[in-house]
Coordinates of C-alpha atoms and ligand atoms in Angstrom, one line a residue:
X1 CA 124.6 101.5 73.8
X2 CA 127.8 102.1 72.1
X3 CA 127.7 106.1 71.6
X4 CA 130.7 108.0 72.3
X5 CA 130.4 110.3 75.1
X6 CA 130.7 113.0 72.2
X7 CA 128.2 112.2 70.7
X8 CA 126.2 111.9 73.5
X9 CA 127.0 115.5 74.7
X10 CA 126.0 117.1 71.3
X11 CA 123.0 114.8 70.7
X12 CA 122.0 116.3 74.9
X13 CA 122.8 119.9 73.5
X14 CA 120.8 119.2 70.1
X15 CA 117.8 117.8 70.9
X16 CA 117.0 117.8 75.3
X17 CA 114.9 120.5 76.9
X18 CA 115.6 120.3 80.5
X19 CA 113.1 120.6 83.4
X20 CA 113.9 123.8 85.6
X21 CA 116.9 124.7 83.2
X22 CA 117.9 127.7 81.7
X23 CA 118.6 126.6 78.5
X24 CA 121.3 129.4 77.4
X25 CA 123.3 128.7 79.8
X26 CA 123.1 124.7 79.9
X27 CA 123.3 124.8 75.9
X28 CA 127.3 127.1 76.7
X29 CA 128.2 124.5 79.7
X30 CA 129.1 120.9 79.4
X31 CA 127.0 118.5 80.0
X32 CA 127.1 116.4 83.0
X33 CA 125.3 113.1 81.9
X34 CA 125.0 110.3 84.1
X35 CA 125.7 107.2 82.8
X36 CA 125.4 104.7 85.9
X37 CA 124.7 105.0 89.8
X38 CA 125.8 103.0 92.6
X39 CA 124.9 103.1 96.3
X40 CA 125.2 106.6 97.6
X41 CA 126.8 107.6 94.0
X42 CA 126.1 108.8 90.8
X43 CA 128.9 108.5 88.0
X44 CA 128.8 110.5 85.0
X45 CA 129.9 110.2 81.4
X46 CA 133.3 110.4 82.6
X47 CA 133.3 107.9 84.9
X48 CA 133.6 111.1 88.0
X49 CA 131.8 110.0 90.9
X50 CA 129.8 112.1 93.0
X51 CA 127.6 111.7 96.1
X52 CA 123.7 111.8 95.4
X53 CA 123.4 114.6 97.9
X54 CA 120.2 115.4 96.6
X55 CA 118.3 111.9 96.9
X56 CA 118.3 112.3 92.8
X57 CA 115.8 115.2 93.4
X58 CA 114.8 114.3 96.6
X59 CA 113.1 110.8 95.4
X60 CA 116.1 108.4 96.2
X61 CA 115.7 106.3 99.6
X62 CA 117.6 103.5 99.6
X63 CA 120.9 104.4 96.8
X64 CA 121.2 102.7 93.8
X65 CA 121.3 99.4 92.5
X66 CA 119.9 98.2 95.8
X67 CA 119.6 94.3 95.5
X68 CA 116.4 94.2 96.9
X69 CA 114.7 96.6 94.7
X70 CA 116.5 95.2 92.0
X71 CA 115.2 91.7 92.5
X72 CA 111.8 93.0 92.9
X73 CA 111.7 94.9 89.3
X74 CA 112.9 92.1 87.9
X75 CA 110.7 89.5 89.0
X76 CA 107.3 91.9 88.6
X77 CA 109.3 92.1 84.8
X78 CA 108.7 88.1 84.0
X79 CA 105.1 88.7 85.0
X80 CA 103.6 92.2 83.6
X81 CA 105.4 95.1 83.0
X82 CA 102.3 97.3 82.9
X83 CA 98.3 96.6 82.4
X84 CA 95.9 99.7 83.3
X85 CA 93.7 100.3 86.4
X86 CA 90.9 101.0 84.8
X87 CA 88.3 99.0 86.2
X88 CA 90.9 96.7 86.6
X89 CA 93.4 95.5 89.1
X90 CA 96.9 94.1 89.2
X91 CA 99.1 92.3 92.3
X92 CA 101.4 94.8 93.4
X93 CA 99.7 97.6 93.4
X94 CA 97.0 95.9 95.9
X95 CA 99.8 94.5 98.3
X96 CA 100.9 98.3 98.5
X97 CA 97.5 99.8 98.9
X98 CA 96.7 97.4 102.1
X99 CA 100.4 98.4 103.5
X100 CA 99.9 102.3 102.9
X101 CA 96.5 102.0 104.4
X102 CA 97.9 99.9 107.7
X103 CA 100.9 102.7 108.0
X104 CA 99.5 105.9 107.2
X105 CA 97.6 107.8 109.9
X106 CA 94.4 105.9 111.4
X107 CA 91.5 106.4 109.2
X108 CA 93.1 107.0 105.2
X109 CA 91.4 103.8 104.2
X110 CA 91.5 104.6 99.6
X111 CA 94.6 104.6 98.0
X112 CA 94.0 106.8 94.4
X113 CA 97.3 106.1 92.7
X114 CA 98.5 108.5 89.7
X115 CA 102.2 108.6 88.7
X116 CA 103.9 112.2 89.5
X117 CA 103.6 114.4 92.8
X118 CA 101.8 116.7 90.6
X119 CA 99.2 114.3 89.6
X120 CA 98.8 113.5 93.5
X121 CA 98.0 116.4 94.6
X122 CA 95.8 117.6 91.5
X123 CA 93.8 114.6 92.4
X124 CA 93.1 115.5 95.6
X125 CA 92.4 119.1 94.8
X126 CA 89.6 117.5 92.5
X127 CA 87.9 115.0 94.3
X128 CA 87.9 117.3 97.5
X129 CA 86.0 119.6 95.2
X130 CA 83.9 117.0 93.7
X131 CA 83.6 115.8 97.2
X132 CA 81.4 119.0 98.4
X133 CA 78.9 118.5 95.6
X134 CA 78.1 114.6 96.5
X135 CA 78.4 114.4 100.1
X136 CA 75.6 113.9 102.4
X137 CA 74.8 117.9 102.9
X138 CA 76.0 119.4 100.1
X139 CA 78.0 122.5 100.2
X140 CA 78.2 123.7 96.3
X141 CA 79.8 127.4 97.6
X142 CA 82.7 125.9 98.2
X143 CA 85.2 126.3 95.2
X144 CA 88.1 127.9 96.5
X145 CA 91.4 126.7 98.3
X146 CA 93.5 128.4 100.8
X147 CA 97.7 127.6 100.5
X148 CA 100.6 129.2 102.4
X149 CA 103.1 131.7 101.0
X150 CA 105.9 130.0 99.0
X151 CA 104.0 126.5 99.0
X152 CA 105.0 124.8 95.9
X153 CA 102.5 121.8 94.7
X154 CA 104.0 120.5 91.2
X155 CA 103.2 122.2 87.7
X156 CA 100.1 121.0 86.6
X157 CA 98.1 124.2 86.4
X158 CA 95.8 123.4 89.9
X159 CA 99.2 123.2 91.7
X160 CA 100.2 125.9 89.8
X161 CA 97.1 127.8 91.2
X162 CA 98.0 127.0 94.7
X163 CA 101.7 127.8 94.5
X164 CA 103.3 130.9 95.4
X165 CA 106.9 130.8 94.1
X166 CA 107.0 134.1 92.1
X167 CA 109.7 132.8 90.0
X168 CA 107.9 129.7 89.1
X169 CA 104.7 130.6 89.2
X170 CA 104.0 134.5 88.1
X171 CA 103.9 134.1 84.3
X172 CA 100.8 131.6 84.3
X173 CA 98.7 134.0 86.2
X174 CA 96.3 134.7 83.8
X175 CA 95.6 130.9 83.5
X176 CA 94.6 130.1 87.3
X177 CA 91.9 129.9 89.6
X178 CA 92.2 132.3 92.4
X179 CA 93.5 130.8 95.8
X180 CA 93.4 132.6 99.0
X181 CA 97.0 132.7 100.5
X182 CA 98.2 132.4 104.2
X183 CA 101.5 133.9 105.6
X184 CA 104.5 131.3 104.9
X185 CA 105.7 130.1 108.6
X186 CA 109.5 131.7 107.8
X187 CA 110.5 132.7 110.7
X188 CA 113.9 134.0 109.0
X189 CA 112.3 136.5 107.5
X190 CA 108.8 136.8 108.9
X191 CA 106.2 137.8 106.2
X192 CA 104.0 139.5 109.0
X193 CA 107.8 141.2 110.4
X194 CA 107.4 139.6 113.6
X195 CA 110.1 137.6 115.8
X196 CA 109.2 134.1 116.7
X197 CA 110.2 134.4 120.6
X198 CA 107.2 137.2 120.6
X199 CA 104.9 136.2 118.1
X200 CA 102.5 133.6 119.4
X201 CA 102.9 131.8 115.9
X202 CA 101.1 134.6 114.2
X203 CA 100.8 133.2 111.0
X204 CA 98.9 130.2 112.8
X205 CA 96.6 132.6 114.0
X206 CA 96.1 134.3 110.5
X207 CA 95.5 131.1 108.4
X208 CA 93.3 130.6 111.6
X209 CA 91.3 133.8 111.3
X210 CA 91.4 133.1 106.7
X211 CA 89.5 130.0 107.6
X212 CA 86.9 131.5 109.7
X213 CA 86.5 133.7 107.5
X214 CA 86.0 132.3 104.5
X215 CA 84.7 128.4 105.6
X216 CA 81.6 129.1 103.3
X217 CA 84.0 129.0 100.2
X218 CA 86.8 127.1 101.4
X219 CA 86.8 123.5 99.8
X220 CA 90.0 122.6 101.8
X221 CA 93.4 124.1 103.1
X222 CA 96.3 122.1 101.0
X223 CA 99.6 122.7 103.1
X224 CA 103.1 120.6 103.0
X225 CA 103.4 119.4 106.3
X226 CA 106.4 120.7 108.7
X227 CA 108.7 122.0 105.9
X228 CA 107.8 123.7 102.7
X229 CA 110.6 122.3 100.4
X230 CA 110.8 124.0 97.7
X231 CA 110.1 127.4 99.4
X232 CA 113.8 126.5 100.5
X233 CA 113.7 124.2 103.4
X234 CA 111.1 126.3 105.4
X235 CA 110.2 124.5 108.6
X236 CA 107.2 125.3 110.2
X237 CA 107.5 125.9 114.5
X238 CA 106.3 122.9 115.8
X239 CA 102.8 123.2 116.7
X240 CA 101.7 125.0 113.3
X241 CA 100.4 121.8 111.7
X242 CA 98.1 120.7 114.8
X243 CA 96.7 124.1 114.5
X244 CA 95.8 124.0 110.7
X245 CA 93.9 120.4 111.7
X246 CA 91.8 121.7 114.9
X247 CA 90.9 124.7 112.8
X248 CA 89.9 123.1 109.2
X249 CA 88.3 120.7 111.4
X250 CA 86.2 123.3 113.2
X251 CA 85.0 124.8 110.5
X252 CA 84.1 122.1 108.1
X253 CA 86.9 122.3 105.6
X254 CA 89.1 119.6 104.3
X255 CA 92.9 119.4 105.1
X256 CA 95.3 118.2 102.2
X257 CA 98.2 117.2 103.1
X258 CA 101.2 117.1 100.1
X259 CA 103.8 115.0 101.8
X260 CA 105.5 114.0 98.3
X261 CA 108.3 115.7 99.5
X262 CA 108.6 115.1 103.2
X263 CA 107.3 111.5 102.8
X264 CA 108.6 108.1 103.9
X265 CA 111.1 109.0 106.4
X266 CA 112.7 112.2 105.3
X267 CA 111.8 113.8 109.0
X268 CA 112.5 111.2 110.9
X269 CA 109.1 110.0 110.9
X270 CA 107.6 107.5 108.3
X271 CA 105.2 110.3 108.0
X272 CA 105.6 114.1 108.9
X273 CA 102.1 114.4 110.1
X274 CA 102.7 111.8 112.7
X275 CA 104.9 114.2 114.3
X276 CA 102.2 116.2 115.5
X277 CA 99.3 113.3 115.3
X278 CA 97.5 114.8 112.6
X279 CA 94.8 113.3 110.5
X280 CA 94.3 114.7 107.3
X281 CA 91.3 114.2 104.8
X282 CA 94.2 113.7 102.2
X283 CA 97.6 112.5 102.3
X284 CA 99.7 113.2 98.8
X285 CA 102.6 111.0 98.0
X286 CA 104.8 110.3 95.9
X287 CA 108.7 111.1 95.2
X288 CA 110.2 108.1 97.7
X289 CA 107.7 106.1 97.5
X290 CA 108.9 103.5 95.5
X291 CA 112.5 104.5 97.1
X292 CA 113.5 106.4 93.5
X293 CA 113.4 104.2 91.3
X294 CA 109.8 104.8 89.1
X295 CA 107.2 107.4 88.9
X296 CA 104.2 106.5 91.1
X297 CA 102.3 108.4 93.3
X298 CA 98.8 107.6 95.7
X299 CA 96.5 110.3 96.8
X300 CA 95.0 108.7 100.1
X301 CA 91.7 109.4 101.7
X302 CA 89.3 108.5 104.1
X303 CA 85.8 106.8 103.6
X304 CA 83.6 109.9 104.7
X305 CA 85.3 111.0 101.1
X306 CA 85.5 107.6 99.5
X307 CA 81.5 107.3 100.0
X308 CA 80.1 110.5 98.4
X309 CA 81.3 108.6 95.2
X310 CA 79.4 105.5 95.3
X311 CA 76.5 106.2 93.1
X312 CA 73.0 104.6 94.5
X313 CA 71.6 102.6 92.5
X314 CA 69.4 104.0 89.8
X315 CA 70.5 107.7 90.9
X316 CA 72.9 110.1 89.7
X317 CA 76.6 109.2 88.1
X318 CA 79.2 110.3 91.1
X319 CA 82.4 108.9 89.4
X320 CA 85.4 110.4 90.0
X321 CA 86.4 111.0 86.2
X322 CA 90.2 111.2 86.7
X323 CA 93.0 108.5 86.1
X324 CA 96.3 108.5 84.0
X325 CA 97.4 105.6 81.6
X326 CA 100.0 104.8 83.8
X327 CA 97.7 104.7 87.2
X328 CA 99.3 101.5 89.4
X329 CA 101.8 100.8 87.1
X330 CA 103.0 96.8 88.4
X331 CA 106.4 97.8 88.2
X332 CA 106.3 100.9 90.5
X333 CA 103.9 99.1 92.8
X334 CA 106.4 96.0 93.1
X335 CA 109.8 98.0 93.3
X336 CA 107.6 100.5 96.7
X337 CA 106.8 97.6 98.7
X338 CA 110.2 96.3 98.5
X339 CA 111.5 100.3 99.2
X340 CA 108.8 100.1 102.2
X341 CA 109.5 97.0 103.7
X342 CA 113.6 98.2 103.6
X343 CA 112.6 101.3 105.4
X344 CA 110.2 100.0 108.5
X345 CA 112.0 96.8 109.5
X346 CA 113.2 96.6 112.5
X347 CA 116.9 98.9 112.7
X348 CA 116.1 99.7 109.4
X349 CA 116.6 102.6 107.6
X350 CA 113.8 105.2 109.2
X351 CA 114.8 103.9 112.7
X352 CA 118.3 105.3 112.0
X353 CA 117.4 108.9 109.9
X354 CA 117.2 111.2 113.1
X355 CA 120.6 110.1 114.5
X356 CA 122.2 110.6 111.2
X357 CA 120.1 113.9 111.0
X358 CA 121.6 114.8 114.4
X359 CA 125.2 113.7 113.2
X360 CA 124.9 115.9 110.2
X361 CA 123.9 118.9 112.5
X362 CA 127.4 118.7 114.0
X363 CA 129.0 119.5 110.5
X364 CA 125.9 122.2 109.6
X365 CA 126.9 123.7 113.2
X366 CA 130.7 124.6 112.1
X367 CA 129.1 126.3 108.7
X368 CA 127.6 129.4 111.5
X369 CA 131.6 130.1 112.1
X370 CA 131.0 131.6 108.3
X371 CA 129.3 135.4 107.9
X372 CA 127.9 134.5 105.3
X373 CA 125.6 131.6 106.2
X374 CA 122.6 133.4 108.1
X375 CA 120.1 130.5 108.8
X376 CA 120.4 126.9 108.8
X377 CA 117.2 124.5 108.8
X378 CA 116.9 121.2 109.2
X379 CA 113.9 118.4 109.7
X380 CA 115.4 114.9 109.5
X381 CA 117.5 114.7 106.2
X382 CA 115.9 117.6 104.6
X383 CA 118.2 120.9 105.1
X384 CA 118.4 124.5 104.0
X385 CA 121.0 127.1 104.2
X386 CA 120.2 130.5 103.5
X387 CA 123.0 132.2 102.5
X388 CA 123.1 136.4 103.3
X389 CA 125.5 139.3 102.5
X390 CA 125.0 140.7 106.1
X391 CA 124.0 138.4 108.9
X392 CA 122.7 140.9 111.1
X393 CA 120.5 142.5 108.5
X394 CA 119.9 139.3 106.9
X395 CA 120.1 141.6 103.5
X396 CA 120.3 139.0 100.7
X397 CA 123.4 138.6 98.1
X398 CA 122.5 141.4 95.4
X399 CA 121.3 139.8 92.4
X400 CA 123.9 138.4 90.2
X401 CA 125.8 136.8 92.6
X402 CA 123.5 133.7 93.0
X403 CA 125.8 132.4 96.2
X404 CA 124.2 128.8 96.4
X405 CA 124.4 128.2 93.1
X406 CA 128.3 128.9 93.1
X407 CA 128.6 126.9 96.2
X408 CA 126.6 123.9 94.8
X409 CA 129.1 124.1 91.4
X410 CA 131.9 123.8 93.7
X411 CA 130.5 120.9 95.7
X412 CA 130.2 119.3 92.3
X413 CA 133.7 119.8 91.7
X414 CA 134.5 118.2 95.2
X415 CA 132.0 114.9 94.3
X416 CA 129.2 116.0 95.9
X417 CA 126.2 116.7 93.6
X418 CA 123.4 119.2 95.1
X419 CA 121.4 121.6 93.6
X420 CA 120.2 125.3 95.2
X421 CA 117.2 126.8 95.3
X422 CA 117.3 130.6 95.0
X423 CA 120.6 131.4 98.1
X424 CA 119.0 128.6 99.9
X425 CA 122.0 125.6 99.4
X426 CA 119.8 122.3 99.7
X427 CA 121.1 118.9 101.1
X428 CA 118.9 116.3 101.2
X429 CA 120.8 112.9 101.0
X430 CA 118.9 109.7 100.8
X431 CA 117.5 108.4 104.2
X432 CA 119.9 105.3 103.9
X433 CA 123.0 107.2 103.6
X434 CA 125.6 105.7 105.4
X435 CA 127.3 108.0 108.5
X436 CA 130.7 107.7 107.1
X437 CA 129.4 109.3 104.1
X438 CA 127.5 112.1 106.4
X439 CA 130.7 112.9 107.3
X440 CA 132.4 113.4 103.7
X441 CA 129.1 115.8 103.0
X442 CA 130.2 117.8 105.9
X443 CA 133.2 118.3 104.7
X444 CA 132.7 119.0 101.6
X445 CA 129.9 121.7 102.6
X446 CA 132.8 123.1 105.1
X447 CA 135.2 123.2 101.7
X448 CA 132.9 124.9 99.8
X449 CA 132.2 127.8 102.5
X450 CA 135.7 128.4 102.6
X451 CA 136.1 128.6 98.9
X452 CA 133.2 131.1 98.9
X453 CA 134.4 132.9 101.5
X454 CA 138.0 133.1 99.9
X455 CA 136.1 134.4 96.7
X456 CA 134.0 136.9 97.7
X457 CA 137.1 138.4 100.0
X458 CA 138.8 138.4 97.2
X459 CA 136.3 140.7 94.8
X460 CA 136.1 142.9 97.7
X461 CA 139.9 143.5 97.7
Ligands
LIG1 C1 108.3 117.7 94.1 C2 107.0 118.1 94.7 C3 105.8 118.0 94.1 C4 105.7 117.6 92.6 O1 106.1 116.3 92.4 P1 106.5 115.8 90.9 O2 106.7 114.3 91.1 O3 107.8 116.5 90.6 O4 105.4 116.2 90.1 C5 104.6 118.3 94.8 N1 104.7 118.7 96.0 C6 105.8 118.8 96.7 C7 105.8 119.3 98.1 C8 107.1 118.6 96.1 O5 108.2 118.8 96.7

């Protein structure tokens, strides 16, 4: 492809619409376009180098142009690119259906695959519906879903339905179903105003008291297990996820699970719901699991679910009538076997994430020195830092200032790539990051504070 980079900027300008982007603004900036990645980097059309410090929108596992992934796209390429799922099958994604089903928790026997967290859980949102029309006692009542406070699903319109970020969210309102909504467990800033040394987990006992109350209606709880991502980083107190399981259990409603972000190793854990040995009815994935390199995503269930849509013979239709052109694509299925088997081998890369987790908390711990940083969270690799005008009132930046997004354009001048979401800064570097480049994030971050801090001192004075 011999454009010049020109060209390439105007042609971005002229015809691209961005996900996420406000257009205006992108259209008066430059462009950054990246034109190749390698290991923990991403170089742009310039040939600056930066570290992926956001996993590539938190999909990226392993780095880039990882042999092993590499050979595995290519051989899957001198076989079949792509052939549909439809009453068909293909190699691949069969191999990674049996390895899902032997790693994820005991008892998620079906692999549904789609190609986009959205898809994944908007599948499981359906057949759990579906579900409570064909199983064996029949509950029709049940047509709502309960989410938490800032969840964020994807962008089809039934995630959009069960999401609760205002700012992405508000203007399809007329468009959705109605959801009933539990208190987000933030214990920064505590929807039910309460401090988390008192509070007895409060919010577990709301969702706890929602679900009693409304069991008749409640098709199935849909929560992102131990940290709600794009809420900011917000990680539940441990102990919050077992309590949503006991009580969906005891009252006969399902429990979705959407681990497409905190999936395959991002905690620590292959899984976040092993962390508190929970069982859901669905588990949503997507994001890493082909380590970053193709869309793919597998909504995986049990066989009480898998069994209400077996039609007997002669009776009535109980098809699931959902699937995507892309379903199983080869190559995706070929590329996340060879991302899983890199990630569970023995000292591979999920056997290292919580000590590079824990080294990276020695560089977030130095950030506290700076007023301005008023919470930082961390599960695994996955980390928030909410930025405040006043720490002891935790009053936010007023608006205009936009804090983490100034602090994220500065990384980017240091070579670090990261994006924010609202003051929250987000890092969330691919579980395979080296330590040596742990370190370089820390200081970067530690630049960037003091660059802030120097700014804002300086508009005061
Ligand atoms: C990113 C994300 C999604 C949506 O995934 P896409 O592949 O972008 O559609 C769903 N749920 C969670 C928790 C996510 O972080």
């Amino acid at each position: 492809m011999n454009y010049s980079i020109s060209q390439l900027e105007t042609w971005d300008k002229s015809y691209n619409w961005h996900p996420f982007t406000p257009m205006a603004a992108y259209l008066d900036g430059t462009p950054i376009i990246i034109s190749k990645a390698r290991g923990f980097f991403l170089v742009d059309q310039h040939g600056k180098e930066y570290i992926d410090g956001f996993s590539s929108l938190w999909c990226n596992i392993h780095g880039h142009q990882v042999p092993e992934l590499d050979n595995a796209l290519n051989e899957q390429l001198r076989k079949v690119a792509h052939s549909t799922f439809l009453g068909l099958s293909n190699e691949p994604a069969t191999i990674l259906a049996k390895k899902l089903v032997e790693l994820a928790p005991a008892g998620l026997n079906r692999v549904f695959y789609s190609d986009s967290g959205a898809t994944a859980v908007e599948v499981a949102l359906k057949m759990a519906f579906q579900y409570w029309h064909q199983c064996p006692n029949p509950k029709k009542s049940k047509t709502k879903f309960l989410a938490l406070g800032m969840a964020y699903h994807g962008d089809t319109m039934g995630d959009v339905s069960i999401g609760d970020l205002g700012r992405f969210h508000d203007i399809f309102k007329p468009l959705l179903f109605p959801t009933i909504k539990s208190p987000a467990p933030y214990c920064y800033r505590c929807p039910l105003r309460l401090k988390p040394e008192s509070c007895g987990m409060a919010c577990a006992l709301e969702l706890e008291k929602l679900v009693e109350l409304h069991a008749h209606e409640l098709v199935a709880v849909v929560i992102e297990p131990l940290v709600q991502g794009a809420a900011g980083m917000v990680t539940a107190p441990r102990g919050f996820l077992k309590r949503v399981r006991e009580v969906t259990k005891k009252h006969d409603v399902l429990l979705i699970a959407d681990e497409v972000a905190v999936g395959f190793g991002r905690t620590g854990t292959l899984f976040a719901c092993e962390q508190e040995q929970v069982v859901p009815d669905f588990l949503c994935l997507a994001k890493g699991i082909t380590g970053g390199y193709m869309p793919l995503a597998a909504t995986m269930t049990n066989d009480e679910i898998f069994n209400a849509f077996l039609n007997e013979p002669g009776g009535e239709d109980k098809t699931f009538q959902h699937g995507h052109t892309y379903t199983a694509n080869p190559l995706g299925a070929a590329v996340a076997i060879a991302s899983l088997d890199l990630l569970i081998r023995e000292n591979g890369v999920l056997a290292q994430v919580r000590a590079k987790g824990e080294r990276m908390q020695k560089h977030l711990d130095r950030l506290r020195g700076f007023p301005f940083v008023g919470d930082i969270r961390r599960s695994g690799l996955m980390i928030g830092i909410e930025l405040v005008a006043n720490r002891e009132t935790r009053q936010p930046f007023p608006a205009g200032v936009n804090p983490a997004h100034a602090i994220c354009m500065m990384a980017g001048g240091y070579g670090l790539m990261i994006r924010p979401l609202g003051d929250v800064v987000v890092v969330m570097p691919p579980p395979a990051i080296p330590e040596e480049i742990v370190d370089r994030i820390g200081e970067v971050l530690y630049n960037c504070m003091m660059d802030f801090s120097t700014k804002i001192s300086g508009q005061e004075g």
